[in-house]
């Protein structure tokens, strides 16, 4: 099994995705007229008016919080530390690059998810890459493969990753046994997961703004205390990315190591292009009534995840001076050590609690993606959903005591398969994304509230649900 996982990772991450992710991000950035930079204010505007919902869908703000619950997890704390340890300070620069171009990718996939969404048997909006691959590309076989990969990745493997980080943090801070932590987390997650989609999004809407805000405020406090050193740290990150300065940690001065680990951990954190966030984006009631509005909201989520939260973690670790190549101290333990340097014993406890909140919300949000995929595969019966929920919770317990390297490697392989399928699909559907974007921005320029008119898209009449987009 280990040999198979390693082979998949060597192919996907050594050749396909490292360059494919950046290429697709650059492609959409150019094709959409540098949307994420020129229209950044429109992203903020879309979020400010995103509290509306109806009986069929959740609000765009709830969709953003749920996608952030999945994005903002171990990748922002443990993942950043792994990137620094293996790739040096320059890895953070490549995380930034993945996020900046990934905002365009994230916009494209969530816009498509909104456009092609359908209603399930209960009248709720459902959709995501599986639906837009099946409807937009007329390739149900590829959609089915994607849905299976999504269930394996988000329903199972990624929950083990999140649980592993929680158990690691609790053992380091409080000496709690890992297996016991896994069982407790599974029990608490079960209470939320068995409540269904609307209970999960209400939970995310309450917890995510609080946890992200508290973490960023603490990070700003640490940077303020070391303000004279911050510019030097940021300069070192940029120089190390190009081998112009010996990197702190990792393969010193290695541009390849910095790029590879930065891109891998960047994607794991912000998920742009992976095909995960579109599953929750499709369930939202768009405000305004146009597919691009939810795309803009989700693109902003990529920015928050990586440019703000991951950078905060990286700067705190580099300021602490605890990064030592070959020491074996990485992941959650490295982040905890850094915080203890800045804040004493409280720092270690704070990171443990932050990991608990970040990773726990990721577990419940990840489950919603897997449930969406199972419903697409016609497995959304009471029995099917119950089996999925039990399997997800079992993986939480397993992840609590499994070795971190094993868990991360499995996550890389499953994530890579998903991303490869999704990237091909969104590129093939890029013409539709470009037309929707031009339409949305043109209406804004005229001073109108953007409204999708299906009559302007005759090529989509057989592919979208006219009852939703009447």
Tab-separated table of N, CA, C and O in Angstrom, residues 152-203:
chain	number	residue	atom	x	y	z
A	152	UNK	N	-13.321	9.276	-0.811
A	152	UNK	CA	-12.108	8.719	-0.191
A	152	UNK	C	-11.289	9.817	0.469
A	152	UNK	O	-10.830	9.679	1.607
A	153	UNK	N	-11.124	10.943	-0.255
A	153	UNK	CA	-10.277	12.030	0.241
A	153	UNK	C	-10.898	12.741	1.434
A	153	UNK	O	-10.317	12.785	2.521
A	154	UNK	N	-12.074	13.305	1.225
A	154	UNK	CA	-12.668	14.165	2.251
A	154	UNK	C	-13.511	13.411	3.267
A	154	UNK	O	-13.588	13.826	4.424
A	155	UNK	N	-14.135	12.341	2.842
A	155	UNK	CA	-14.914	11.582	3.809
A	155	UNK	C	-14.047	10.751	4.731
A	155	UNK	O	-14.412	10.501	5.877
A	156	UNK	N	-12.881	10.331	4.219
A	156	UNK	CA	-12.054	9.392	4.971
A	156	UNK	C	-10.657	9.925	5.285
A	156	UNK	O	-10.354	10.254	6.417
A	157	UNK	N	-9.811	10.043	4.249
A	157	UNK	CA	-8.392	10.331	4.498
A	157	UNK	C	-8.174	11.674	5.180
A	157	UNK	O	-7.425	11.765	6.164
A	158	UNK	N	-8.787	12.742	4.670
A	158	UNK	CA	-8.523	14.056	5.242
A	158	UNK	C	-8.993	14.174	6.691
A	158	UNK	O	-8.417	14.921	7.479
A	159	UNK	N	-10.036	13.451	7.046
A	159	UNK	CA	-10.472	13.478	8.444
A	159	UNK	C	-9.450	12.827	9.356
A	159	UNK	O	-9.276	13.225	10.510
A	160	UNK	N	-8.748	11.822	8.830
A	160	UNK	CA	-7.665	11.209	9.596
A	160	UNK	C	-6.525	12.201	9.799
A	160	UNK	O	-5.905	12.264	10.867
A	161	UNK	N	-6.234	13.013	8.761
A	161	UNK	CA	-5.182	14.028	8.863
A	161	UNK	C	-5.523	15.043	9.949
A	161	UNK	O	-4.681	15.391	10.788
A	162	UNK	N	-6.762	15.528	9.936
A	162	UNK	CA	-7.171	16.527	10.928
A	162	UNK	C	-7.110	15.947	12.344
A	162	UNK	O	-6.615	16.585	13.278
A	163	UNK	N	-7.596	14.718	12.508
A	163	UNK	CA	-7.588	14.077	13.822
A	163	UNK	C	-6.160	13.854	14.313
A	163	UNK	O	-5.862	13.982	15.511
A	164	UNK	N	-5.269	13.528	13.386
A	164	UNK	CA	-3.868	13.310	13.743
A	164	UNK	C	-3.259	14.564	14.348
A	164	UNK	O	-2.532	14.513	15.352
A	165	UNK	N	-3.557	15.716	13.752
A	165	UNK	CA	-3.008	16.974	14.253
A	165	UNK	C	-3.595	17.347	15.611
A	165	UNK	O	-2.897	17.856	16.481
A	166	UNK	N	-4.897	17.089	15.794
A	166	UNK	CA	-5.506	17.368	17.100
A	166	UNK	C	-4.856	16.509	18.175
A	166	UNK	O	-4.471	17.000	19.249
A	167	UNK	N	-4.713	15.208	17.895
A	167	UNK	CA	-4.124	14.287	18.879
A	167	UNK	C	-2.688	14.660	19.192
A	167	UNK	O	-2.256	14.622	20.354
A	168	UNK	N	-1.942	15.039	18.153
A	168	UNK	CA	-0.552	15.467	18.322
A	168	UNK	C	-0.470	16.679	19.244
A	168	UNK	O	0.364	16.752	20.148
A	169	UNK	N	-1.338	17.662	18.990
A	169	UNK	CA	-1.334	18.900	19.772
A	169	UNK	C	-1.738	18.647	21.217
A	169	UNK	O	-1.132	19.186	22.149
A	170	UNK	N	-2.749	17.823	21.422
A	170	UNK	CA	-3.228	17.553	22.783
A	170	UNK	C	-2.208	16.740	23.589
A	170	UNK	O	-2.053	16.944	24.783
A	171	UNK	N	-1.519	15.839	22.912
A	171	UNK	CA	-0.478	15.076	23.602
A	171	UNK	C	0.678	15.995	23.992
A	171	UNK	O	1.197	15.920	25.113
A	172	UNK	N	1.071	16.884	23.069
A	172	UNK	CA	2.188	17.782	23.351
A	172	UNK	C	1.882	18.797	24.438
A	172	UNK	O	2.747	19.123	25.254
A	173	UNK	N	0.654	19.298	24.475
A	173	UNK	CA	0.305	20.355	25.430
A	173	UNK	C	-0.177	19.818	26.771
A	173	UNK	O	0.175	20.346	27.824
A	174	UNK	N	-0.965	18.744	26.721
A	174	UNK	CA	-1.608	18.276	27.956
A	174	UNK	C	-1.270	16.829	28.318
A	174	UNK	O	-1.739	16.320	29.341
A	175	UNK	N	-0.483	16.150	27.475
A	175	UNK	CA	-0.127	14.755	27.758
A	175	UNK	C	-1.284	13.792	27.571
A	175	UNK	O	-1.273	12.678	28.101
A	176	UNK	N	-2.293	14.192	26.790
A	176	UNK	CA	-3.470	13.341	26.582
A	176	UNK	C	-3.124	12.178	25.651
A	176	UNK	O	-2.408	12.367	24.670
A	177	UNK	N	-3.620	10.965	25.924
A	177	UNK	CA	-3.350	9.818	25.040
A	177	UNK	C	-4.013	10.013	23.679
A	177	UNK	O	-5.181	10.418	23.599
A	178	UNK	N	-3.285	9.705	22.611
A	178	UNK	CA	-3.771	9.980	21.262
A	178	UNK	C	-5.052	9.224	20.924
A	178	UNK	O	-5.982	9.771	20.331
A	179	UNK	N	-5.110	7.945	21.288
A	179	UNK	CA	-6.295	7.154	20.979
A	179	UNK	C	-7.518	7.729	21.675
A	179	UNK	O	-8.605	7.829	21.096
A	180	UNK	N	-7.356	8.122	22.930
A	180	UNK	CA	-8.459	8.711	23.687
A	180	UNK	C	-8.949	10.003	23.061
A	180	UNK	O	-10.160	10.251	22.975
A	181	UNK	N	-8.007	10.823	22.584
A	181	UNK	CA	-8.368	12.074	21.914
A	181	UNK	C	-9.176	11.774	20.657
A	181	UNK	O	-10.193	12.404	20.380
A	182	UNK	N	-8.722	10.767	19.883
A	182	UNK	CA	-9.425	10.388	18.660
A	182	UNK	C	-10.863	9.979	18.925
A	182	UNK	O	-11.783	10.364	18.185
A	183	UNK	N	-11.081	9.212	19.979
A	183	UNK	CA	-12.430	8.748	20.328
A	183	UNK	C	-13.325	9.927	20.718
A	183	UNK	O	-14.481	10.021	20.289
A	184	UNK	N	-12.801	10.853	21.526
A	184	UNK	CA	-13.583	12.017	21.964
A	184	UNK	C	-13.948	12.900	20.767
A	184	UNK	O	-15.097	13.349	20.638
A	185	UNK	N	-12.961	13.146	19.887
A	185	UNK	CA	-13.220	13.983	18.710
A	185	UNK	C	-14.271	13.337	17.817
A	185	UNK	O	-15.168	14.008	17.277
A	186	UNK	N	-14.185	12.026	17.638
A	186	UNK	CA	-15.166	11.315	16.817
A	186	UNK	C	-16.564	11.448	17.409
A	186	UNK	O	-17.552	11.645	16.685
A	187	UNK	N	-16.671	11.352	18.720
A	187	UNK	CA	-17.975	11.468	19.374
A	187	UNK	C	-18.567	12.864	19.187
A	187	UNK	O	-19.757	13.018	18.860
A	188	UNK	N	-17.744	13.897	19.365
A	188	UNK	CA	-18.225	15.274	19.204
A	188	UNK	C	-18.584	15.564	17.749
A	188	UNK	O	-19.600	16.207	17.463
A	189	UNK	N	-17.746	15.073	16.820
A	189	UNK	CA	-18.030	15.279	15.400
A	189	UNK	C	-19.325	14.580	15.006
A	189	UNK	O	-20.099	15.090	14.186
A	190	UNK	N	-19.570	13.416	15.593
A	190	UNK	CA	-20.787	12.670	15.290
A	190	UNK	C	-22.045	13.448	15.635
A	190	UNK	O	-23.039	13.392	14.898
A	191	UNK	N	-21.988	14.194	16.732
A	191	UNK	CA	-23.156	14.987	17.141
A	191	UNK	C	-23.510	16.009	16.056
A	191	UNK	O	-24.688	16.210	15.727
A	192	UNK	N	-22.475	16.646	15.482
A	192	UNK	CA	-22.712	17.660	14.453
A	192	UNK	C	-23.078	17.011	13.125
A	192	UNK	O	-24.048	17.404	12.463
A	193	UNK	N	-22.308	16.004	12.720
A	193	UNK	CA	-22.495	15.369	11.412
A	193	UNK	C	-23.869	14.734	11.271
A	193	UNK	O	-24.525	14.850	10.233
A	194	UNK	N	-24.332	14.064	12.317
A	194	UNK	CA	-25.636	13.403	12.242
A	194	UNK	C	-26.797	14.403	12.249
A	194	UNK	O	-27.947	14.028	12.046
A	195	UNK	N	-26.477	15.700	12.461
A	195	UNK	CA	-27.517	16.726	12.416
A	195	UNK	C	-27.859	17.173	11.013
A	195	UNK	O	-28.836	17.898	10.812
A	196	UNK	N	-27.047	16.762	10.015
A	196	UNK	CA	-27.330	17.118	8.622
A	196	UNK	C	-26.675	18.413	8.187
A	196	UNK	O	-26.028	19.115	8.977
A	197	UNK	N	-26.843	18.752	6.891
A	197	UNK	CA	-26.154	19.885	6.278
A	197	UNK	C	-26.426	21.206	6.982
A	197	UNK	O	-25.501	21.960	7.284
A	198	UNK	N	-27.688	21.503	7.258
A	198	UNK	CA	-28.002	22.819	7.831
A	198	UNK	C	-27.430	22.992	9.232
A	198	UNK	O	-27.023	24.094	9.613
A	199	UNK	N	-27.360	21.927	10.005
A	199	UNK	CA	-26.743	22.023	11.328
A	199	UNK	C	-25.239	22.255	11.196
A	199	UNK	O	-24.643	23.020	11.966
A	200	UNK	N	-24.632	21.610	10.212
A	200	UNK	CA	-23.189	21.782	9.999
A	200	UNK	C	-22.869	23.218	9.605
A	200	UNK	O	-21.926	23.823	10.124
A	201	UNK	N	-23.644	23.797	8.672
A	201	UNK	CA	-23.333	25.157	8.226
A	201	UNK	C	-23.623	26.187	9.314
A	201	UNK	O	-22.915	27.203	9.405
A	202	UNK	N	-24.620	25.953	10.152
A	202	UNK	CA	-24.866	26.871	11.270
A	202	UNK	C	-23.713	26.810	12.267
A	202	UNK	O	-23.287	27.834	12.817
A	203	UNK	N	-23.200	25.612	12.495
A	203	UNK	CA	-22.037	25.440	13.363
A	203	UNK	C	-20.834	26.191	12.799
A	203	UNK	O	-20.142	26.925	13.513
